[in-house]
PDB file of C-alpha atoms in Angstrom:
ATOM      1  CA  MET A1056      -4.231 -29.918 -40.693  1.00 78.00           C
ATOM      2  CA  MET A1057      -3.551 -28.229 -37.445  1.00 91.00           C
ATOM      3  CA  THR A1058      -6.031 -28.125 -35.070  1.00 96.00           C
ATOM      4  CA  VAL A1059      -6.196 -24.611 -32.625  1.00 98.00           C
ATOM      5  CA  LEU A1060      -8.331 -24.369 -29.587  1.00 98.00           C
ATOM      6  CA  VAL A1061      -8.699 -20.369 -28.430  1.00 98.00           C
ATOM      7  CA  THR A1062     -10.064 -20.303 -24.496  1.00 97.00           C
ATOM      8  CA  GLY A1063     -11.371 -16.456 -24.224  1.00 95.00           C
ATOM      9  CA  ALA A1064     -13.086 -17.193 -27.384  1.00 95.00           C
ATOM     10  CA  THR A1065     -15.665 -14.345 -26.842  1.00 92.00           C
ATOM     11  CA  GLY A1066     -13.600 -11.765 -25.284  1.00 93.00           C
ATOM     12  CA  THR A1067     -11.568  -8.538 -26.792  1.00 95.00           C
ATOM     13  CA  LEU A1068      -8.426 -10.360 -27.912  1.00 97.00           C
ATOM     14  CA  GLY A1069      -9.931 -14.224 -28.066  1.00 96.00           C
ATOM     15  CA  ARG A1070     -12.655 -13.322 -30.827  1.00 95.00           C
ATOM     16  CA  GLU A1071     -10.097 -11.747 -32.253  1.00 97.00           C
ATOM     17  CA  VAL A1072      -7.841 -14.496 -32.921  1.00 98.00           C
ATOM     18  CA  VAL A1073     -10.602 -16.737 -33.865  1.00 97.00           C
ATOM     19  CA  ARG A1074     -11.470 -14.655 -36.891  1.00 96.00           C
ATOM     20  CA  LEU A1075      -8.056 -14.516 -37.765  1.00 97.00           C
ATOM     21  CA  LEU A1076      -7.607 -18.421 -37.380  1.00 97.00           C
ATOM     22  CA  VAL A1077     -10.497 -18.628 -39.461  1.00 96.00           C
ATOM     23  CA  ALA A1078      -9.620 -16.484 -42.265  1.00 95.00           C
ATOM     24  CA  ARG A1079      -6.542 -18.818 -42.643  1.00 94.00           C
ATOM     25  CA  GLY A1080      -8.525 -21.603 -43.019  1.00 93.00           C
ATOM     26  CA  VAL A1081      -7.529 -23.323 -40.149  1.00 95.00           C
ATOM     27  CA  VAL A1082      -9.356 -25.917 -37.739  1.00 95.00           C
ATOM     28  CA  VAL A1083     -10.675 -23.954 -34.712  1.00 96.00           C
ATOM     29  CA  ARG A1084     -11.824 -24.538 -31.470  1.00 96.00           C
ATOM     30  CA  GLY A1085     -13.564 -22.446 -29.297  1.00 96.00           C
ATOM     31  CA  LEU A1086     -14.243 -22.298 -25.976  1.00 96.00           C
ATOM     32  CA  SER A1087     -17.017 -20.559 -23.655  1.00 91.00           C
ATOM     33  CA  ARG A1088     -18.664 -21.460 -20.509  1.00 88.00           C
ATOM     34  CA  ARG A1089     -22.136 -21.020 -22.905  1.00 87.00           C
ATOM     35  CA  GLU A1090     -23.783 -22.830 -25.607  1.00 83.00           C
ATOM     36  CA  ARG A1091     -23.436 -21.499 -28.852  1.00 80.00           C
ATOM     37  CA  SER A1092     -24.434 -22.254 -32.195  1.00 73.00           C
ATOM     38  CA  GLY A1093     -22.042 -22.544 -34.654  1.00 67.00           C
ATOM     39  CA  GLY A1094     -22.216 -21.554 -38.508  1.00 68.00           C
ATOM     40  CA  ASP A1095     -19.463 -19.222 -37.789  1.00 79.00           C
ATOM     41  CA  GLY A1096     -16.505 -22.168 -38.829  1.00 86.00           C
ATOM     42  CA  VAL A1097     -15.614 -22.853 -35.256  1.00 93.00           C
ATOM     43  CA  GLU A1098     -16.710 -25.660 -33.508  1.00 94.00           C
ATOM     44  CA  TRP A1099     -17.437 -24.253 -30.294  1.00 95.00           C
ATOM     45  CA  ALA A1100     -16.929 -26.648 -27.438  1.00 95.00           C
ATOM     46  CA  VAL A1101     -18.615 -25.744 -23.605  1.00 95.00           C
ATOM     47  CA  GLY A1102     -15.950 -25.849 -20.575  1.00 96.00           C
ATOM     48  CA  ASP A1103     -15.188 -23.435 -17.207  1.00 96.00           C
ATOM     49  CA  LEU A1104     -11.558 -23.501 -16.640  1.00 97.00           C
ATOM     50  CA  VAL A1105     -12.162 -22.369 -13.208  1.00 96.00           C
ATOM     51  CA  THR A1106     -13.668 -25.315 -12.663  1.00 96.00           C
ATOM     52  CA  GLY A1107     -12.192 -27.852 -14.947  1.00 96.00           C
ATOM     53  CA  GLU A1108     -15.564 -28.893 -16.279  1.00 97.00           C
ATOM     54  CA  GLY A1109     -15.202 -30.372 -19.626  1.00 97.00           C
ATOM     55  CA  ILE A1110     -12.426 -29.458 -20.306  1.00 97.00           C
ATOM     56  CA  ALA A1111     -10.227 -32.008 -20.812  1.00 97.00           C
ATOM     57  CA  ALA A1112     -13.161 -32.791 -24.078  1.00 97.00           C
ATOM     58  CA  ALA A1113     -12.043 -29.402 -25.165  1.00 97.00           C
ATOM     59  CA  VAL A1114      -8.364 -30.317 -26.287  1.00 98.00           C
ATOM     60  CA  ALA A1115      -8.701 -33.434 -27.244  1.00 97.00           C
ATOM     61  CA  GLY A1116      -7.430 -34.101 -30.653  1.00 96.00           C
ATOM     62  CA  VAL A1117      -5.775 -30.354 -30.724  1.00 97.00           C
ATOM     63  CA  ASP A1118      -2.196 -29.525 -31.551  1.00 97.00           C
ATOM     64  CA  VAL A1119      -2.023 -25.486 -30.426  1.00 98.00           C
ATOM     65  CA  VAL A1120      -3.894 -23.643 -27.827  1.00 98.00           C
ATOM     66  CA  ILE A1121      -4.257 -19.926 -27.588  1.00 98.00           C
ATOM     67  CA  ASP A1122      -4.908 -19.316 -24.360  1.00 98.00           C
ATOM     68  CA  CYS A1123      -6.710 -15.632 -24.314  1.00 97.00           C
ATOM     69  CA  ALA A1124      -9.350 -16.374 -20.958  1.00 94.00           C
ATOM     70  CA  THR A1125      -8.252 -14.510 -18.167  1.00 89.00           C
ATOM     71  CA  ALA A1126     -10.153 -14.951 -14.491  1.00 82.00           C
ATOM     72  CA  VAL A1127     -11.042 -13.130 -11.911  1.00 76.00           C
ATOM     73  CA  GLY A1128      -7.548 -12.636  -8.824  1.00 77.00           C
ATOM     74  CA  LYS A1129      -6.342 -16.049  -7.452  1.00 85.00           C
ATOM     75  CA  LYS A1130      -9.082 -17.973 -10.508  1.00 93.00           C
ATOM     76  CA  ASP A1131      -6.638 -17.018 -13.319  1.00 94.00           C
ATOM     77  CA  LEU A1132      -3.729 -19.234 -11.629  1.00 96.00           C
ATOM     78  CA  VAL A1133      -6.393 -22.077 -10.908  1.00 96.00           C
ATOM     79  CA  ALA A1134      -7.486 -22.163 -14.025  1.00 97.00           C
ATOM     80  CA  VAL A1135      -4.433 -22.122 -15.836  1.00 97.00           C
ATOM     81  CA  ARG A1136      -3.478 -24.760 -13.391  1.00 97.00           C
ATOM     82  CA  ASN A1137      -6.113 -26.555 -15.130  1.00 98.00           C
ATOM     83  CA  LEU A1138      -5.493 -26.024 -18.423  1.00 98.00           C
ATOM     84  CA  VAL A1139      -2.161 -26.961 -17.952  1.00 98.00           C
ATOM     85  CA  ALA A1140      -3.176 -30.457 -16.636  1.00 98.00           C
ATOM     86  CA  ALA A1141      -6.093 -31.307 -19.555  1.00 98.00           C
ATOM     87  CA  ALA A1142      -2.915 -30.159 -22.154  1.00 98.00           C
ATOM     88  CA  GLU A1143      -0.477 -32.379 -20.760  1.00 97.00           C
ATOM     89  CA  ARG A1144      -2.760 -34.923 -20.820  1.00 97.00           C
ATOM     90  CA  ALA A1145      -3.993 -34.533 -24.252  1.00 97.00           C
ATOM     91  CA  GLY A1146      -0.065 -34.662 -25.828  1.00 96.00           C
ATOM     92  CA  VAL A1147      -1.249 -31.323 -26.544  1.00 97.00           C
ATOM     93  CA  ARG A1148       2.167 -29.824 -28.891  1.00 97.00           C
ATOM     94  CA  HIS A1149       1.932 -25.569 -27.819  1.00 98.00           C
ATOM     95  CA  LEU A1150       0.221 -23.757 -25.224  1.00 98.00           C
ATOM     96  CA  MET A1151       0.636 -20.808 -25.582  1.00 98.00           C
ATOM     97  CA  TYR A1152      -0.353 -17.825 -22.902  1.00 98.00           C
ATOM     98  CA  VAL A1153      -1.334 -14.140 -23.579  1.00 98.00           C
ATOM     99  CA  SER A1154       0.492 -11.859 -20.643  1.00 98.00           C
ATOM    100  CA  ILE A1155       1.644  -8.367 -20.179  1.00 98.00           C
ATOM    101  CA  VAL A1156       3.955  -6.270 -20.602  1.00 98.00           C
ATOM    102  CA  GLY A1157       5.709  -5.300 -17.073  1.00 98.00           C
ATOM    103  CA  VAL A1158       4.249  -8.353 -14.917  1.00 98.00           C
ATOM    104  CA  ASP A1159       7.310  -9.078 -13.114  1.00 97.00           C
ATOM    105  CA  ARG A1160       8.296  -5.406 -12.245  1.00 98.00           C
ATOM    106  CA  VAL A1161       4.834  -3.477 -11.755  1.00 98.00           C
ATOM    107  CA  PRO A1162       3.694  -5.474  -7.870  1.00 97.00           C
ATOM    108  CA  LEU A1163      -0.048  -4.969  -8.530  1.00 96.00           C
ATOM    109  CA  ALA A1164      -1.991  -8.011  -7.586  1.00 95.00           C
ATOM    110  CA  TYR A1165      -3.302  -9.109 -10.811  1.00 94.00           C
ATOM    111  CA  TYR A1166       0.192  -8.682 -12.211  1.00 96.00           C
ATOM    112  CA  ARG A1167       1.297 -11.271  -9.659  1.00 96.00           C
ATOM    113  CA  THR A1168      -1.370 -13.566 -10.776  1.00 96.00           C
ATOM    114  CA  LYS A1169      -0.388 -13.556 -14.104  1.00 96.00           C
ATOM    115  CA  HIS A1170       3.195 -13.402 -13.735  1.00 97.00           C
ATOM    116  CA  ALA A1171       3.031 -16.746 -11.709  1.00 97.00           C
ATOM    117  CA  CYS A1172       0.427 -18.350 -14.352  1.00 97.00           C
ATOM    118  CA  GLU A1173       3.332 -17.989 -16.412  1.00 98.00           C
ATOM    119  CA  GLN A1174       5.700 -19.317 -14.281  1.00 98.00           C
ATOM    120  CA  VAL A1175       2.975 -22.602 -14.210  1.00 98.00           C
ATOM    121  CA  VAL A1176       3.359 -22.503 -18.383  1.00 98.00           C
ATOM    122  CA  ARG A1177       7.062 -22.160 -17.892  1.00 97.00           C
ATOM    123  CA  GLU A1178       7.300 -25.076 -15.528  1.00 97.00           C
ATOM    124  CA  SER A1179       4.789 -27.405 -17.353  1.00 96.00           C
ATOM    125  CA  GLY A1180       6.600 -29.664 -19.786  1.00 93.00           C
ATOM    126  CA  LEU A1181       5.032 -28.659 -22.738  1.00 97.00           C
ATOM    127  CA  GLY A1182       6.346 -26.797 -25.419  1.00 98.00           C
ATOM    128  CA  TRP A1183       4.866 -23.085 -24.516  1.00 98.00           C
ATOM    129  CA  THR A1184       4.870 -19.681 -25.410  1.00 98.00           C
ATOM    130  CA  VAL A1185       4.287 -16.589 -23.696  1.00 98.00           C
ATOM    131  CA  LEU A1186       3.388 -13.627 -25.006  1.00 98.00           C
ATOM    132  CA  ARG A1187       3.522 -10.154 -23.237  1.00 98.00           C
ATOM    133  CA  ALA A1188       1.543  -7.233 -25.093  1.00 98.00           C
ATOM    134  CA  THR A1189       0.875  -3.175 -23.604  1.00 98.00           C
ATOM    135  CA  GLN A1190      -2.414  -1.949 -22.465  1.00 97.00           C
ATOM    136  CA  PHE A1191      -5.275  -2.206 -24.882  1.00 97.00           C
ATOM    137  CA  HIS A1192      -7.028   0.709 -26.234  1.00 98.00           C
ATOM    138  CA  ASP A1193     -10.372  -1.482 -25.029  1.00 96.00           C
ATOM    139  CA  LEU A1194      -8.890  -1.400 -21.595  1.00 96.00           C
ATOM    140  CA  LEU A1195      -8.219   2.389 -21.172  1.00 97.00           C
ATOM    141  CA  LEU A1196     -11.885   3.456 -22.415  1.00 98.00           C
ATOM    142  CA  LYS A1197     -13.216   1.875 -19.987  1.00 97.00           C
ATOM    143  CA  ILE A1198     -11.693   3.273 -17.633  1.00 97.00           C
ATOM    144  CA  PHE A1199     -11.577   6.760 -18.658  1.00 98.00           C
ATOM    145  CA  GLY A1200     -16.033   5.382 -18.936  1.00 97.00           C
ATOM    146  CA  VAL A1201     -15.550   5.257 -15.704  1.00 97.00           C
ATOM    147  CA  ALA A1202     -14.111   8.363 -15.050  1.00 97.00           C
ATOM    148  CA  ALA A1203     -15.507  10.421 -16.544  1.00 96.00           C
ATOM    149  CA  LYS A1204     -18.979   9.776 -14.823  1.00 95.00           C
ATOM    150  CA  LEU A1205     -17.799  11.458 -11.765  1.00 94.00           C
ATOM    151  CA  PRO A1206     -17.984  14.569 -11.118  1.00 92.00           C
ATOM    152  CA  VAL A1207     -13.496  15.825 -11.660  1.00 95.00           C
ATOM    153  CA  PHE A1208     -11.488  13.373 -13.662  1.00 97.00           C
ATOM    154  CA  PRO A1209      -8.562  11.784 -12.083  1.00 97.00           C
ATOM    155  CA  VAL A1210      -5.791  11.765 -13.999  1.00 98.00           C
ATOM    156  CA  LEU A1211      -2.501   9.458 -12.305  1.00 98.00           C
ATOM    157  CA  THR A1212       0.663  11.837 -12.496  1.00 98.00           C
ATOM    158  CA  GLY A1213       3.472  11.224 -13.830  1.00 97.00           C
ATOM    159  CA  VAL A1214       2.522   7.610 -15.005  1.00 98.00           C
ATOM    160  CA  ARG A1215       2.327   6.483 -18.948  1.00 98.00           C
ATOM    161  CA  PHE A1216       0.726   4.314 -20.814  1.00 98.00           C
ATOM    162  CA  GLN A1217       1.442   2.215 -24.482  1.00 98.00           C
ATOM    163  CA  PRO A1218      -1.797   1.587 -25.673  1.00 98.00           C
ATOM    164  CA  VAL A1219      -2.134  -1.032 -28.403  1.00 98.00           C
ATOM    165  CA  ASP A1220      -4.807  -2.404 -31.043  1.00 98.00           C
ATOM    166  CA  ALA A1221      -6.213  -5.883 -29.885  1.00 98.00           C
ATOM    167  CA  ARG A1222      -6.839  -6.322 -33.091  1.00 98.00           C
ATOM    168  CA  GLU A1223      -2.890  -6.547 -33.456  1.00 98.00           C
ATOM    169  CA  VAL A1224      -1.637  -8.798 -31.079  1.00 98.00           C
ATOM    170  CA  ALA A1225      -4.282 -10.954 -32.380  1.00 98.00           C
ATOM    171  CA  GLU A1226      -2.086 -10.753 -35.467  1.00 98.00           C
ATOM    172  CA  HIS A1227       0.855 -11.448 -33.763  1.00 98.00           C
ATOM    173  CA  LEU A1228      -0.123 -14.462 -31.987  1.00 98.00           C
ATOM    174  CA  VAL A1229      -1.752 -16.523 -35.138  1.00 98.00           C
ATOM    175  CA  GLU A1230       1.813 -16.196 -36.652  1.00 97.00           C
ATOM    176  CA  LEU A1231       2.842 -17.307 -33.613  1.00 98.00           C
ATOM    177  CA  ALA A1232       0.378 -20.702 -33.905  1.00 97.00           C
ATOM    178  CA  GLY A1233       1.966 -21.581 -36.645  1.00 94.00           C
ATOM    179  CA  GLU A1234       5.228 -21.698 -35.954  1.00 96.00           C
ATOM    180  CA  GLU A1235       7.853 -23.607 -33.338  1.00 97.00           C
ATOM    181  CA  PRO A1236       7.122 -22.741 -29.787  1.00 98.00           C
ATOM    182  CA  ALA A1237       9.103 -19.977 -28.901  1.00 97.00           C
ATOM    183  CA  GLY A1238       9.518 -18.990 -25.127  1.00 98.00           C
ATOM    184  CA  TYR A1239       9.154 -15.744 -24.337  1.00 98.00           C
ATOM    185  CA  ALA A1240       8.588 -13.695 -27.586  1.00 98.00           C
ATOM    186  CA  PRO A1241       9.380 -10.647 -28.406  1.00 98.00           C
ATOM    187  CA  GLU A1242       6.820  -8.323 -26.604  1.00 98.00           C
ATOM    188  CA  VAL A1243       4.567  -5.926 -28.437  1.00 98.00           C
ATOM    189  CA  GLY A1244       3.667  -2.810 -27.252  1.00 98.00           C
ATOM    190  CA  GLY A1245       1.193   0.051 -28.925  1.00 98.00           C
ATOM    191  CA  PRO A1246       3.120   2.881 -31.309  1.00 98.00           C
ATOM    192  CA  ARG A1247       3.654   5.529 -28.932  1.00 97.00           C
ATOM    193  CA  VAL A1248       4.240   6.236 -24.969  1.00 98.00           C
ATOM    194  CA  ARG A1249       1.820   8.587 -23.826  1.00 98.00           C
ATOM    195  CA  THR A1250       0.935  10.022 -20.218  1.00 98.00           C
ATOM    196  CA  TYR A1251      -2.165  10.010 -18.891  1.00 98.00           C
ATOM    197  CA  ARG A1252      -3.476  12.645 -19.148  1.00 98.00           C
ATOM    198  CA  GLU A1253      -2.786  13.290 -23.020  1.00 98.00           C
ATOM    199  CA  LEU A1254      -4.664  10.102 -23.076  1.00 98.00           C
ATOM    200  CA  ALA A1255      -7.550  11.214 -20.801  1.00 98.00           C
ATOM    201  CA  GLU A1256      -7.539  14.549 -22.664  1.00 97.00           C
ATOM    202  CA  ALA A1257      -8.202  12.564 -26.235  1.00 97.00           C
ATOM    203  CA  TYR A1258     -10.645  10.677 -24.526  1.00 97.00           C
ATOM    204  CA  LEU A1259     -12.272  13.798 -23.562  1.00 97.00           C
ATOM    205  CA  ARG A1260     -12.208  15.656 -26.255  1.00 96.00           C
ATOM    206  CA  ALA A1261     -13.133  12.989 -28.770  1.00 96.00           C
ATOM    207  CA  ALA A1262     -16.491  12.285 -26.050  1.00 95.00           C
ATOM    208  CA  GLY A1263     -17.190  15.708 -26.261  1.00 95.00           C
ATOM    209  CA  ARG A1264     -17.552  15.734 -22.008  1.00 94.00           C
ATOM    210  CA  ARG A1265     -15.521  18.420 -20.264  1.00 94.00           C
ATOM    211  CA  ARG A1266     -14.828  17.600 -16.728  1.00 95.00           C
ATOM    212  CA  VAL A1267     -12.220  18.569 -14.278  1.00 96.00           C
ATOM    213  CA  LEU A1268      -9.277  16.614 -14.399  1.00 97.00           C
ATOM    214  CA  VAL A1269      -7.426  16.150 -10.705  1.00 97.00           C
ATOM    215  CA  PRO A1270      -4.367  14.888 -10.356  1.00 98.00           C
ATOM    216  CA  VAL A1271      -3.356  11.937  -8.137  1.00 97.00           C
ATOM    217  CA  ARG A1272      -0.217  10.458  -7.542  1.00 97.00           C
ATOM    218  CA  LEU A1273       0.039   6.469  -6.938  1.00 96.00           C
ATOM    219  CA  PRO A1274       1.892   5.813  -3.367  1.00 96.00           C
ATOM    220  CA  GLY A1275       3.978   2.662  -2.643  1.00 97.00           C
ATOM    221  CA  ALA A1276       5.993   0.338  -5.027  1.00 98.00           C
ATOM    222  CA  VAL A1277       3.174   0.129  -7.294  1.00 97.00           C
ATOM    223  CA  GLY A1278       3.322   3.869  -8.065  1.00 98.00           C
ATOM    224  CA  ARG A1279       7.223   4.149  -7.973  1.00 98.00           C
ATOM    225  CA  GLU A1280       7.632   1.418 -10.550  1.00 98.00           C
ATOM    226  CA  LEU A1281       4.731   2.723 -13.167  1.00 98.00           C
ATOM    227  CA  ARG A1282       6.270   6.472 -12.615  1.00 98.00           C
ATOM    228  CA  ALA A1283       9.675   4.762 -14.113  1.00 98.00           C
ATOM    229  CA  GLY A1284       7.691   3.143 -16.945  1.00 98.00           C
ATOM    230  CA  GLY A1285       7.633  -0.631 -15.967  1.00 98.00           C
ATOM    231  CA  ASN A1286       4.407  -1.333 -17.632  1.00 98.00           C
ATOM    232  CA  LEU A1287       6.383   0.080 -20.944  1.00 98.00           C
ATOM    233  CA  THR A1288       8.402  -1.272 -23.686  1.00 98.00           C
ATOM    234  CA  PRO A1289       9.271   1.469 -25.903  1.00 98.00           C
ATOM    235  CA  GLU A1290      11.577  -0.390 -27.499  1.00 98.00           C
ATOM    236  CA  ARG A1291       9.094  -3.181 -29.209  1.00 98.00           C
ATOM    237  CA  ALA A1292       6.268   0.345 -30.136  1.00 98.00           C
ATOM    238  CA  VAL A1293       5.630  -2.315 -32.793  1.00 98.00           C
ATOM    239  CA  GLY A1294       1.693  -1.724 -33.038  1.00 97.00           C
ATOM    240  CA  ARG A1295       0.664   0.615 -35.782  1.00 97.00           C
ATOM    241  CA  GLY A1296      -3.222   2.050 -34.491  1.00 97.00           C
ATOM    242  CA  THR A1297      -3.319   4.996 -32.053  1.00 98.00           C
ATOM    243  CA  PHE A1298      -5.469   5.848 -29.476  1.00 98.00           C
ATOM    244  CA  GLU A1299      -6.532   8.764 -31.137  1.00 97.00           C
ATOM    245  CA  GLU A1300      -7.895   5.980 -34.009  1.00 97.00           C
ATOM    246  CA  ALA A1301      -9.613   3.889 -31.120  1.00 97.00           C
ATOM    247  CA  LEU A1302     -11.221   6.948 -30.232  1.00 97.00           C
ATOM    248  CA  ALA A1303     -12.868   7.649 -33.653  1.00 97.00           C
ATOM    249  CA  GLU A1304     -14.059   3.963 -33.230  1.00 96.00           C
ATOM    250  CA  ARG A1305     -15.555   4.545 -30.249  1.00 95.00           C
ATOM    251  CA  PHE A1306     -17.302   7.733 -30.570  1.00 95.00           C
ATOM    252  CA  GLY A1307     -17.668   8.314 -34.690  1.00 88.00           C
ATOM    253  CA  THR A1308     -15.217  10.754 -34.563  1.00 62.00           C
ATOM    254  CA  ARG A1309     -12.336  11.761 -37.361  1.00 50.00           C
TER     255      ARG A1309
END
């Protein structure tokens, strides 16, 4: 029977991946920085990808690694290098890495780091799969939640997003885990491309908040690439859950 290690197993995406794998009867090992009790069908391993502590034990005897973890700044790159090195020593058959649509186009510092992480995975010598997805609903909910606390609500002009339900990305990952390494898998995008303003207005309606929307034009290369749609994958609008459904789930509205 296949054994799968999920890093970032307690995060937004990781916990959904774990849940789906357990439901399929897969042997699941979840990586956490802290001790966790069992009883959920998961074997928990304690380790830190940034320091490398506990990672060798976590990958021992594992067939597939699904890397859903993320760290701040350049620590993300350190974490992936540590994971790859441990996976190579352990003879892991398939390493899967979750990335973001547009990391090779939008020159955000975080995106550049994710793109560099992809390169580490590609050059690892392991069987590998990289799955890029558009922004999760949860990310926009956090951004808008912060903006709604301000006296005015900043709105990025000319910028569009294609938000996707993290649970649907988890479904794609679990399917890919049961297959041979695919290299770059088909991207996963949300069902609709929406303007930042449309999404912000939908958030405020659902939250029952009134705010003055203030247009903000992002300068430089980042602004140009976002306005050009570098963060979008309209040809891969395979997601089903809409942002309005995510809002209804969050605020209990219809």
